[in-house]
Coordinates of C-alpha atoms in Angstrom, one line a residue:
Chain A
X1 CA 123.6 118.0 109.9
X2 CA 122.6 121.7 109.6
X3 CA 121.8 121.1 106.0
X4 CA 119.7 118.1 106.7
X5 CA 117.8 120.0 109.3
X6 CA 117.1 122.9 107.0
X7 CA 115.7 120.4 104.5
X8 CA 113.6 118.5 107.0
X9 CA 112.2 121.8 108.2
X10 CA 111.1 122.7 104.7
X11 CA 109.3 119.3 104.4
X12 CA 107.4 119.9 107.6
X13 CA 106.4 123.3 106.2
X14 CA 105.1 121.7 103.0
X15 CA 103.0 119.3 105.1
X16 CA 101.4 121.8 107.4
X17 CA 100.7 124.3 104.7
X18 CA 98.8 121.8 102.6
X19 CA 95.4 121.3 104.1
X20 CA 94.7 118.2 102.1
X21 CA 97.8 116.5 103.3
X22 CA 97.0 117.4 106.9
X23 CA 93.5 116.0 106.4
X24 CA 94.7 112.7 105.0
X25 CA 97.3 112.5 107.7
X26 CA 95.2 113.1 110.7
X27 CA 91.5 113.2 109.7
X28 CA 91.4 110.0 107.8
X29 CA 92.9 107.6 110.4
X30 CA 90.4 108.7 113.1
X31 CA 87.4 108.6 110.7
X32 CA 88.4 105.2 109.4
X33 CA 88.9 103.6 112.7
X34 CA 85.6 104.9 114.0
X35 CA 83.9 104.0 110.8
X36 CA 85.2 100.5 110.6
X37 CA 84.8 100.0 114.3
X38 CA 81.2 101.1 114.5
X39 CA 79.8 100.3 111.1
X40 CA 81.6 97.5 109.4
X41 CA 80.9 94.7 111.8
X42 CA 79.9 91.0 111.4
X43 CA 78.2 90.9 114.8
X44 CA 74.5 90.6 114.8
X45 CA 72.3 92.0 117.4
X46 CA 68.5 92.1 117.5
X47 CA 68.1 90.9 114.0
X48 CA 64.5 91.0 112.9
X49 CA 62.9 87.6 112.3
X50 CA 59.5 86.3 111.5
X51 CA 57.9 83.3 113.1
X52 CA 55.3 81.1 111.4
X53 CA 54.0 78.8 114.1
X54 CA 50.8 77.0 113.2
X55 CA 51.3 74.4 116.1
X56 CA 51.5 76.9 118.9
X57 CA 52.4 74.2 121.4
X58 CA 54.6 74.5 124.5
X59 CA 57.7 73.1 122.6
X60 CA 57.5 75.6 119.7
X61 CA 56.8 78.5 122.1
X62 CA 59.8 77.5 124.3
X63 CA 62.1 77.4 121.3
X64 CA 60.9 80.8 120.0
X65 CA 61.5 82.3 123.4
X66 CA 64.9 80.8 123.6
X67 CA 65.9 82.3 120.3
X68 CA 64.7 85.8 121.4
X69 CA 66.2 85.6 124.8
X70 CA 69.6 85.1 123.2
X71 CA 69.7 88.7 122.3
X72 CA 70.5 88.0 118.7
X73 CA 67.0 87.9 117.4
X74 CA 63.8 90.0 117.7
X75 CA 60.5 88.8 116.5
X76 CA 59.3 91.4 114.1
X77 CA 56.3 89.5 112.8
X78 CA 54.1 86.5 113.7
X79 CA 53.0 85.2 110.4
X80 CA 49.8 83.3 109.9
X81 CA 50.4 81.7 106.5
X82 CA 53.4 80.8 104.3
X83 CA 52.1 83.3 101.7
X84 CA 53.2 86.1 104.0
X85 CA 56.8 85.0 103.9
X86 CA 57.6 86.4 100.5
X87 CA 56.4 90.0 101.1
X88 CA 58.1 90.1 104.5
X89 CA 61.5 89.2 102.9
X90 CA 60.8 91.5 99.9
X91 CA 60.3 94.7 101.9
X92 CA 63.3 93.9 104.0
X93 CA 61.6 93.9 107.3
X94 CA 63.0 90.5 108.3
X95 CA 66.4 88.8 107.8
X96 CA 65.3 85.3 108.9
X97 CA 62.2 83.3 109.1
X98 CA 61.5 80.4 111.5
X99 CA 58.8 78.0 110.2
X100 CA 57.3 75.3 112.4
X101 CA 55.2 72.4 111.1
X102 CA 51.6 72.2 112.3
X103 CA 52.2 69.6 115.0
X104 CA 55.7 70.4 116.1
X105 CA 55.5 69.5 119.7
X106 CA 53.4 66.4 119.2
X107 CA 55.8 64.9 116.6
X108 CA 58.8 65.8 118.8
X109 CA 57.4 64.1 121.8
X110 CA 56.1 61.0 120.1
X111 CA 58.6 60.4 117.3
X112 CA 61.6 62.0 118.9
X113 CA 62.3 64.0 115.9
X114 CA 60.7 67.0 114.3
X115 CA 61.5 69.3 111.4
X116 CA 61.6 73.1 111.4
X117 CA 62.7 75.4 108.6
X118 CA 65.1 78.3 108.8
X119 CA 64.9 80.7 105.9
X120 CA 67.6 83.4 105.5
X121 CA 67.8 86.5 103.3
X122 CA 70.9 85.6 101.3
X123 CA 70.9 88.9 99.4
X124 CA 73.4 89.6 102.1
X125 CA 75.1 86.2 102.3
X126 CA 77.5 87.0 105.2
X127 CA 74.7 88.1 107.5
X128 CA 72.4 85.2 106.4
X129 CA 75.1 82.7 107.2
X130 CA 75.8 84.2 110.6
X131 CA 72.2 84.3 111.5
X132 CA 71.6 80.7 110.4
X133 CA 74.6 79.6 112.4
X134 CA 73.5 81.4 115.5
X135 CA 70.0 79.9 115.2
X136 CA 71.3 76.4 114.6
X137 CA 73.5 76.6 117.7
X138 CA 70.5 77.7 119.8
X139 CA 68.3 75.0 118.4
X140 CA 70.9 72.4 119.1
X141 CA 71.1 73.7 122.6
X142 CA 67.3 73.6 122.9
X143 CA 67.2 70.0 121.7
X144 CA 69.6 68.9 124.4
X145 CA 67.7 70.6 127.1
X146 CA 64.4 69.3 125.9
X147 CA 65.7 65.8 125.8
X148 CA 66.8 66.0 129.4
X149 CA 63.7 67.5 130.7
X150 CA 60.1 66.4 130.1
X151 CA 60.4 63.3 128.0
X152 CA 63.9 62.4 128.9
X153 CA 62.5 60.3 131.7
X154 CA 60.1 58.3 129.5
X155 CA 62.5 57.5 126.7
X156 CA 65.8 55.8 126.7
X157 CA 68.6 58.4 126.8
X158 CA 70.1 58.9 123.3
X159 CA 73.9 59.1 123.1
X160 CA 74.7 62.7 122.7
X161 CA 77.9 64.6 122.2
X162 CA 77.9 68.0 123.9
X163 CA 80.3 70.3 122.2
X164 CA 81.2 73.2 124.4
X165 CA 83.0 75.8 122.4
X166 CA 85.1 78.7 123.7
X167 CA 86.4 81.6 121.7
X168 CA 89.9 82.3 122.9
X169 CA 91.4 85.7 123.0
X170 CA 88.2 87.3 121.9
X171 CA 85.4 85.6 123.8
X172 CA 82.8 88.1 122.7
X173 CA 83.9 87.9 119.1
X174 CA 84.2 91.6 118.8
X175 CA 84.8 92.6 115.1
X176 CA 86.8 95.6 116.3
X177 CA 89.6 93.2 117.2
X178 CA 89.9 92.5 113.6
X179 CA 89.4 96.0 112.2
X180 CA 91.7 98.0 114.5
X181 CA 94.9 96.1 113.3
X182 CA 93.5 96.2 109.8
X183 CA 92.9 99.9 109.8
X184 CA 96.3 100.5 111.4
X185 CA 97.9 98.5 108.6
X186 CA 96.0 100.4 106.0
X187 CA 96.7 103.8 107.4
X188 CA 100.4 103.3 107.9
X189 CA 100.7 101.9 104.3
X190 CA 98.7 104.8 103.0
X191 CA 100.6 107.6 104.8
X192 CA 104.0 106.1 104.4
X193 CA 104.0 104.8 100.9
X194 CA 101.5 107.0 99.1
X195 CA 102.6 110.3 100.8
X196 CA 106.3 109.5 100.2
X197 CA 105.8 108.7 96.5
X198 CA 103.6 111.8 96.0
X199 CA 106.0 114.2 97.8
X200 CA 109.0 112.9 95.8
X201 CA 107.0 113.0 92.5
X202 CA 106.0 116.6 93.4
X203 CA 109.7 117.7 93.5
X204 CA 110.2 116.1 90.1
X205 CA 107.1 117.7 88.6
X206 CA 107.9 121.1 89.9
X207 CA 111.5 120.9 88.7
X208 CA 112.8 121.4 92.2
X209 CA 114.2 117.9 92.4
X210 CA 116.9 119.0 89.9
X211 CA 117.9 121.9 92.0
X212 CA 118.1 119.6 95.0
X213 CA 120.3 117.1 93.1
X214 CA 122.6 119.9 92.0
X215 CA 123.0 121.0 95.6
X216 CA 125.6 119.5 97.9
X217 CA 122.8 117.4 99.5
X218 CA 123.5 113.7 98.9
X219 CA 120.7 111.7 97.3
X220 CA 120.4 109.7 100.4
X221 CA 120.0 112.9 102.4
X222 CA 117.3 114.0 100.1
X223 CA 115.4 110.8 100.4
X224 CA 115.8 110.6 104.1
X225 CA 114.9 114.3 104.5
X226 CA 111.7 113.8 102.5
X227 CA 110.7 110.6 104.3
X228 CA 111.7 111.4 107.9
X229 CA 108.8 113.8 108.6
X230 CA 106.3 111.2 107.2
X231 CA 107.9 108.5 109.3
X232 CA 107.4 110.6 112.4
X233 CA 103.8 111.4 111.5
X234 CA 103.0 107.8 110.6
X235 CA 104.2 106.7 114.0
X236 CA 102.0 109.4 115.6
X237 CA 99.2 107.9 113.6
X238 CA 99.9 104.4 114.8
X239 CA 99.7 105.6 118.4
X240 CA 96.5 107.4 117.7
X241 CA 94.9 104.3 116.1
X242 CA 96.0 102.0 118.9
X243 CA 94.7 104.5 121.5
X244 CA 91.3 104.8 119.8
X245 CA 91.2 101.0 119.5
X246 CA 91.9 100.6 123.2
X247 CA 89.9 103.5 124.7
X248 CA 86.9 103.6 122.4
X249 CA 86.5 99.9 121.4
X250 CA 88.1 98.2 124.4
X251 CA 90.8 96.6 122.3
X252 CA 93.2 94.7 124.7
X253 CA 97.0 95.3 124.7
X254 CA 98.3 92.0 126.0
X255 CA 101.8 92.2 124.6
X256 CA 104.6 94.7 124.8
X257 CA 104.2 98.2 123.6
X258 CA 107.9 98.2 122.7
X259 CA 107.6 95.3 120.4
X260 CA 104.5 96.8 118.8
X261 CA 106.4 100.0 118.3
X262 CA 109.4 98.3 116.8
X263 CA 107.2 96.3 114.4
X264 CA 105.3 99.4 113.4
X265 CA 108.6 101.1 112.5
X266 CA 109.7 98.1 110.5
X267 CA 106.4 98.0 108.6
X268 CA 106.5 101.8 108.0
X269 CA 110.0 101.5 106.7
X270 CA 108.9 98.8 104.2
X271 CA 106.0 101.1 103.2
X272 CA 108.3 104.1 102.8
X273 CA 110.8 102.1 100.7
X274 CA 107.9 101.1 98.5
X275 CA 106.9 104.7 98.2
X276 CA 110.4 105.6 97.2
X277 CA 110.4 102.8 94.7
X278 CA 107.2 104.0 93.1
X279 CA 108.5 107.6 92.9
X280 CA 111.7 106.5 91.1
X281 CA 109.3 105.4 88.3
X282 CA 106.4 107.8 88.5
X283 CA 107.1 111.2 86.9
X284 CA 104.0 113.1 88.2
X285 CA 102.0 113.3 91.4
X286 CA 99.0 111.8 89.7
X287 CA 100.9 108.8 88.4
X288 CA 102.4 108.3 91.8
X289 CA 98.9 108.5 93.4
X290 CA 97.4 106.0 90.9
X291 CA 100.2 103.5 91.2
X292 CA 100.1 103.7 95.0
X293 CA 96.4 103.4 95.2
X294 CA 96.1 100.5 92.7
X295 CA 99.2 98.5 93.7
X296 CA 99.1 99.1 97.5
X297 CA 95.7 100.1 98.7
X298 CA 93.6 97.5 97.0
X299 CA 95.8 94.5 97.9
X300 CA 96.1 95.8 101.5
X301 CA 92.4 95.9 101.8
X302 CA 91.4 92.9 99.8
X303 CA 94.2 90.4 99.9
X304 CA 95.8 90.9 103.3
X305 CA 93.1 89.3 105.4
X306 CA 92.0 92.7 106.7
X307 CA 88.3 92.2 105.6
X308 CA 88.1 88.8 103.8
X309 CA 89.7 85.8 105.5
X310 CA 92.7 84.6 103.6
X311 CA 91.8 81.0 104.3
X312 CA 88.8 81.3 102.1
X313 CA 90.6 82.7 99.1
X314 CA 91.7 80.6 96.1
X315 CA 95.3 79.3 96.6
X316 CA 96.5 81.6 93.8
X317 CA 95.2 84.8 95.5
X318 CA 96.6 83.6 98.8
X319 CA 100.0 83.4 97.1
X320 CA 99.6 86.8 95.6
X321 CA 98.7 88.1 99.0
X322 CA 102.0 87.0 100.5
X323 CA 103.8 89.5 98.3
X324 CA 102.2 92.4 100.2
X325 CA 103.6 93.7 103.5
X326 CA 100.2 94.1 105.0
X327 CA 99.6 90.3 104.9
X328 CA 102.5 89.9 107.3
X329 CA 101.9 92.9 109.5
X330 CA 98.3 92.2 110.4
X331 CA 99.1 88.9 112.2
X332 CA 101.9 90.7 114.0
X333 CA 99.6 93.4 115.3
X334 CA 96.9 90.8 116.3
X335 CA 99.6 88.6 117.9
X336 CA 101.0 91.4 120.0
X337 CA 97.8 93.1 121.0
X338 CA 95.3 90.3 121.3
X339 CA 97.3 87.2 122.0
X340 CA 100.1 88.9 123.8
X341 CA 102.8 86.9 122.1
X342 CA 106.4 87.9 121.8
X343 CA 109.0 87.9 119.0
X344 CA 109.6 84.2 119.5
X345 CA 106.2 83.6 117.9
X346 CA 106.4 86.4 115.3
X347 CA 109.9 86.0 114.0
X348 CA 108.8 84.6 110.7
X349 CA 106.5 87.5 109.8
X350 CA 109.2 90.0 111.1
X351 CA 111.9 88.4 109.0
X352 CA 109.7 88.6 105.9
X353 CA 109.2 92.3 106.5
X354 CA 112.9 92.8 107.0
X355 CA 113.6 91.0 103.7
X356 CA 111.0 93.1 101.9
X357 CA 112.6 96.3 103.3
X358 CA 116.1 95.2 102.1
X359 CA 114.8 94.3 98.6
X360 CA 112.7 97.5 98.1
X361 CA 115.5 99.8 99.3
X362 CA 118.0 97.9 97.2
X363 CA 115.9 98.3 94.0
X364 CA 115.1 101.9 94.7
X365 CA 118.7 102.8 95.2
X366 CA 119.6 101.0 92.0
X367 CA 116.9 102.9 90.1
X368 CA 118.0 106.2 91.7
X369 CA 121.6 105.6 90.7
X370 CA 120.8 104.5 87.2
X371 CA 119.4 107.9 86.6
X372 CA 122.8 109.4 87.3
X373 CA 124.9 107.0 85.2
Chain B
X1 CA 143.0 126.6 87.1
X2 CA 143.0 129.5 84.7
X3 CA 139.6 128.6 83.3
X4 CA 136.4 128.6 85.1
X5 CA 135.2 125.7 83.0
X6 CA 137.4 123.4 80.9
X7 CA 136.0 120.6 78.8
X8 CA 138.0 118.1 76.7
X9 CA 136.4 115.6 74.4
X10 CA 133.4 115.3 76.8
X11 CA 131.1 112.6 75.6
X12 CA 127.9 111.0 76.8
X13 CA 126.3 108.0 75.2
X14 CA 123.0 106.3 76.1
X15 CA 123.2 102.9 74.5
X16 CA 123.7 103.4 70.8
X17 CA 122.8 107.1 71.0
X18 CA 125.5 109.7 71.4
X19 CA 123.9 112.7 73.1
X20 CA 127.1 114.6 73.5
X21 CA 129.9 113.9 71.0
X22 CA 133.4 114.8 72.1
X23 CA 132.9 118.5 72.8
X24 CA 135.8 120.7 73.9
X25 CA 135.9 124.3 75.0
X26 CA 136.9 126.6 77.8
X27 CA 135.1 129.4 79.7
X28 CA 137.1 132.2 81.3
X29 CA 136.3 133.5 84.8
X30 CA 133.7 136.3 84.8
X31 CA 132.6 135.3 81.3
X32 CA 128.9 135.1 80.2
X33 CA 128.8 132.0 78.1
X34 CA 125.8 131.3 75.9
X35 CA 125.1 127.7 75.4
X36 CA 122.6 127.3 72.6
X37 CA 121.1 124.5 70.6
X38 CA 117.8 123.2 69.5
X39 CA 115.8 120.8 71.7
X40 CA 117.6 117.5 71.7
X41 CA 120.9 118.9 70.5
X42 CA 122.5 117.7 73.7
X43 CA 122.9 120.9 75.7
X44 CA 120.9 119.7 78.6
X45 CA 122.9 116.5 78.8
X46 CA 126.1 118.5 78.7
X47 CA 124.9 120.8 81.4
X48 CA 123.9 117.8 83.6
X49 CA 127.5 116.4 83.3
X50 CA 129.0 119.8 84.2
X51 CA 126.7 120.1 87.3
X52 CA 127.5 116.5 88.5
X53 CA 124.1 115.1 87.7
X54 CA 125.3 112.8 85.0
X55 CA 128.5 110.8 84.7
X56 CA 130.4 111.4 81.5
X57 CA 131.0 108.4 79.2
X58 CA 134.2 109.8 78.0
X59 CA 136.5 112.8 78.0
X60 CA 137.1 115.2 80.9
X61 CA 135.7 118.3 82.4
X62 CA 136.9 120.6 85.1
X63 CA 134.5 123.0 86.8
X64 CA 136.2 125.6 89.1
X65 CA 139.3 123.5 88.6
X66 CA 137.7 120.3 89.9
X67 CA 137.4 117.1 87.9
X68 CA 133.7 116.5 87.4
X69 CA 134.1 112.8 86.9
X70 CA 136.1 112.2 90.1
X71 CA 134.7 114.7 92.5
X72 CA 131.2 115.7 91.5
X73 CA 130.3 116.4 95.2
X74 CA 133.0 119.1 95.5
X75 CA 131.8 120.6 92.2
X76 CA 128.3 120.9 93.6
X77 CA 129.5 123.1 96.5
X78 CA 131.1 125.6 94.2
X79 CA 128.4 126.1 91.6
X80 CA 125.0 127.7 91.6
X81 CA 122.1 126.4 89.5
X82 CA 118.8 127.8 88.4
X83 CA 116.6 125.6 86.2
X84 CA 114.2 126.4 83.4
X85 CA 111.2 125.1 85.3
X86 CA 111.4 126.5 88.7
X87 CA 113.8 126.7 91.6
X88 CA 111.7 128.0 94.4
X89 CA 109.0 126.4 96.5
X90 CA 105.7 128.1 95.9
X91 CA 104.3 127.0 99.3
X92 CA 107.1 128.6 101.2
X93 CA 107.5 132.3 101.9
X94 CA 110.2 134.4 100.3
X95 CA 112.2 134.3 103.5
X96 CA 111.8 130.6 104.0
X97 CA 113.0 129.9 100.5
X98 CA 116.2 131.9 101.1
X99 CA 116.7 130.2 104.5
X100 CA 116.3 126.8 102.9
X101 CA 118.9 127.4 100.2
X102 CA 121.3 128.9 102.6
X103 CA 120.7 125.9 104.8
X104 CA 121.3 123.2 102.3
X105 CA 124.5 125.0 101.1
X106 CA 125.7 124.9 104.6
X107 CA 125.7 128.7 105.4
X108 CA 125.7 129.7 109.1
X109 CA 122.4 131.0 110.5
X110 CA 123.8 134.5 111.1
X111 CA 125.1 134.7 107.6
X112 CA 121.8 133.6 106.2
X113 CA 120.1 136.4 108.2
X114 CA 122.5 139.1 107.0
X115 CA 122.3 137.9 103.4
X116 CA 118.6 137.7 103.4
X117 CA 118.3 141.3 104.5
X118 CA 120.7 142.5 101.7
X119 CA 118.9 140.4 99.1
X120 CA 115.4 141.6 100.1
X121 CA 116.5 145.2 99.9
X122 CA 118.2 144.8 96.6
X123 CA 115.2 143.2 95.0
X124 CA 112.9 145.5 96.8
X125 CA 111.0 142.5 98.1
X126 CA 110.9 143.5 101.8
X127 CA 107.2 144.0 101.9
X128 CA 106.7 140.5 100.5
X129 CA 109.3 138.7 102.6
X130 CA 106.7 136.7 104.6
X131 CA 104.4 136.1 101.7
X132 CA 104.2 132.8 99.8
X133 CA 106.2 132.7 96.6
X134 CA 103.1 131.5 94.8
X135 CA 101.7 135.0 95.1
X136 CA 104.6 136.7 93.3
X137 CA 104.6 137.6 89.6
X138 CA 106.8 135.2 87.5
X139 CA 109.4 137.9 86.7
X140 CA 110.0 138.6 90.4
X141 CA 110.3 134.9 91.2
X142 CA 112.9 134.4 88.5
X143 CA 115.0 137.3 89.8
X144 CA 114.6 135.9 93.3
X145 CA 115.6 132.4 92.1
X146 CA 118.7 133.8 90.5
X147 CA 119.7 135.7 93.6
X148 CA 119.1 132.6 95.7
X149 CA 121.4 130.6 93.4
X150 CA 124.1 133.2 94.1
X151 CA 123.5 133.1 97.9
X152 CA 126.4 130.8 98.7
X153 CA 128.7 132.9 96.5
X154 CA 129.5 130.3 93.9
X155 CA 132.2 131.0 91.3
X156 CA 130.1 129.5 88.5
X157 CA 126.4 129.7 88.0
X158 CA 124.5 127.5 85.5
X159 CA 121.3 129.1 84.2
X160 CA 119.0 126.7 82.3
X161 CA 116.6 128.8 80.2
X162 CA 116.2 131.2 83.1
X163 CA 113.9 133.7 81.4
X164 CA 111.5 131.4 79.5
X165 CA 108.0 132.8 79.8
X166 CA 109.0 136.2 81.2
X167 CA 108.0 139.5 79.6
X168 CA 110.7 141.4 77.7
X169 CA 111.1 144.2 80.3
X170 CA 111.7 141.7 83.1
X171 CA 114.1 139.8 80.9
X172 CA 116.1 143.0 80.5
X173 CA 116.1 143.5 84.3
X174 CA 117.1 139.9 84.7
X175 CA 120.1 140.4 82.4
X176 CA 121.1 143.4 84.5
X177 CA 121.5 141.0 87.4
X178 CA 123.5 138.6 85.2
X179 CA 125.9 141.5 84.2
X180 CA 126.3 142.5 87.8
X181 CA 127.2 139.0 88.8
X182 CA 129.7 138.7 85.9
X183 CA 131.2 142.1 87.0
X184 CA 131.8 140.6 90.4
X185 CA 133.8 137.8 88.8
X186 CA 131.1 135.1 88.7
X187 CA 131.2 132.9 85.6
X188 CA 127.8 132.4 84.0
X189 CA 126.8 129.6 81.6
X190 CA 123.4 130.3 80.2
X191 CA 121.1 128.3 78.0
X192 CA 118.3 130.2 76.2
X193 CA 116.1 130.0 73.2
X194 CA 115.7 133.7 72.9
X195 CA 118.1 134.6 70.2
X196 CA 118.2 138.3 71.2
X197 CA 119.5 137.1 74.6
X198 CA 122.4 135.3 72.8
X199 CA 123.6 138.7 71.7
X200 CA 124.0 139.7 75.4
X201 CA 126.6 136.9 76.0
X202 CA 130.4 137.4 75.7
X203 CA 130.7 134.2 73.7
X204 CA 128.2 131.8 72.3
X205 CA 128.4 128.1 71.4
X206 CA 125.8 126.4 69.2
X207 CA 125.3 122.7 69.5
X208 CA 123.8 120.6 66.7
X209 CA 123.3 116.9 67.1
X210 CA 125.7 116.5 70.0
X211 CA 128.5 118.5 68.5
X212 CA 129.5 122.1 68.9
X213 CA 129.2 123.6 65.4
X214 CA 130.1 127.1 66.2
X215 CA 131.8 128.9 69.1
X216 CA 132.6 132.6 69.0
X217 CA 131.5 136.1 70.1
X218 CA 128.1 137.0 68.7
X219 CA 129.7 139.6 66.5
X220 CA 132.2 137.3 64.9
X221 CA 129.6 134.6 64.4
X222 CA 127.3 137.0 62.6
X223 CA 130.2 137.9 60.3
X224 CA 131.2 134.3 59.7
X225 CA 127.7 133.3 58.7
X226 CA 127.0 136.6 56.9
X227 CA 123.9 136.9 59.1
X228 CA 121.9 139.9 60.3
X229 CA 121.3 138.6 63.8
X230 CA 121.8 135.5 65.9
X231 CA 118.5 134.2 64.9
X232 CA 119.7 133.9 61.3
X233 CA 123.0 132.3 62.4
X234 CA 121.1 129.7 64.4
X235 CA 118.7 128.9 61.6
X236 CA 121.5 128.5 59.1
X237 CA 123.4 126.1 61.5
X238 CA 120.4 124.1 62.5
X239 CA 119.4 123.6 58.9
X240 CA 122.8 122.4 57.8
X241 CA 122.9 120.0 60.7
X242 CA 119.7 118.2 60.1

């Protein structure tokens, strides 16, 4: 054990002597969580809209006020003619335009139906869709209120379905709830897999790996000795990300810390074994970096459901996504933190991760041994 | 047990390719044995089998009296190794490197401390003990690497092109260290591509295409091949082989 300790000590020295490694290890997680948490969000607040209202009757004014009082919209411009729409969209001062017909209230009162136009700036399709949806919901709500009030008495009541929706687990629909688990998944993958593959490749590149292999250290001791420090630091990172999520962004922790810790360790183990697998193939640090970045980072960000919902992907890409550990880890983190569910709900994802760990470790050990045969 | 290294019909094949073809020889304790050959002649493969890094495909080898095929782990404890590329960590200090090697070879902390002091004094590295190895000149690093390979008092040390890229004066100093180790009974197996260094060895073997084509003292070898120096011997052999 003394041997192993001497070896682990050396690895810690490598890490803290290398400023870049330290920066990646501790600077990046904090910056990423804050960045994703504050900047990358689907929520819309105070979006600038333009209103073109030639009718200016009580009904149109009431609807406009209702939109503004929701907090989602802010009237940036009151337009006088349709010609003003195009320049307003072009210079980017508005994201949405609300266009009333000349006799909105009159038509609504007498014919029971009226048309308005919502025009979104779809150069940013996500935001446009979100804004249109918000506006539609508010207009629907307005219509129901309006029917019940003034003219409700005069006309026969129309059959109406009132859909009351509730957003469970995240009633305020905070995007952070999505990003904190995602960032955690990304960081742990990055630190565990990339750093492991690079640090092992470095020994090969420098020629020190041979010296280690000739020493009485067993190959397993070498691999464990090189990965143990990263496992410890990754765990520290996970704690850091969860704490920032909870303290800065008000992320809930409804499930058990113990379960989350266990799942984190499992996921890091999968990532580490992937890193070892990569390093058995990559000869240089650069090769290890590129392979890790391309084969792990991109799918973790793009295919796992971290940023883009998996449900909206083509079936083929959904299938590809299942091959990556992140796809299974994200639902686990969300399940434990946001829904507060236990292992009885997450056993499938957990089992997949266990399976991945076994396969990756098995293949790396085979690769490692085949070098010695 | 009389020989430091004993090899019989040692063979290594990779698929259809025979890298080492049934080589046999013995090395006596305290001998400086030059292991020469062009790149790809099979000397690195042979060295890897002797240090327990590769499993032989056939034949037998005993290093320090231990069967390499059966007990590679026991062999590893008894040998020292210094590779052509580099054996020290540049981002560790001189002292930390010594402590690391002492540690992975299972030396006690107190022993490591005592040995470190002796070693630093011998190499006159005391003022640099707590500086990073990256800052030392290459020649110093090589000498330090060799001394570190001797730290656990191995009976046999393998040196894989230890002096490549070092200036002639430092090479000379390096060989003084080798002689001193041999004088203390350590067996040294050295690969090199400096033919003047081959002359410093007690005996020299030359590998061509996986086989040992010549094995003798440098003096006898020059006589046999009617050559002025080892360089000429080597060129004559390598040419006939290809």
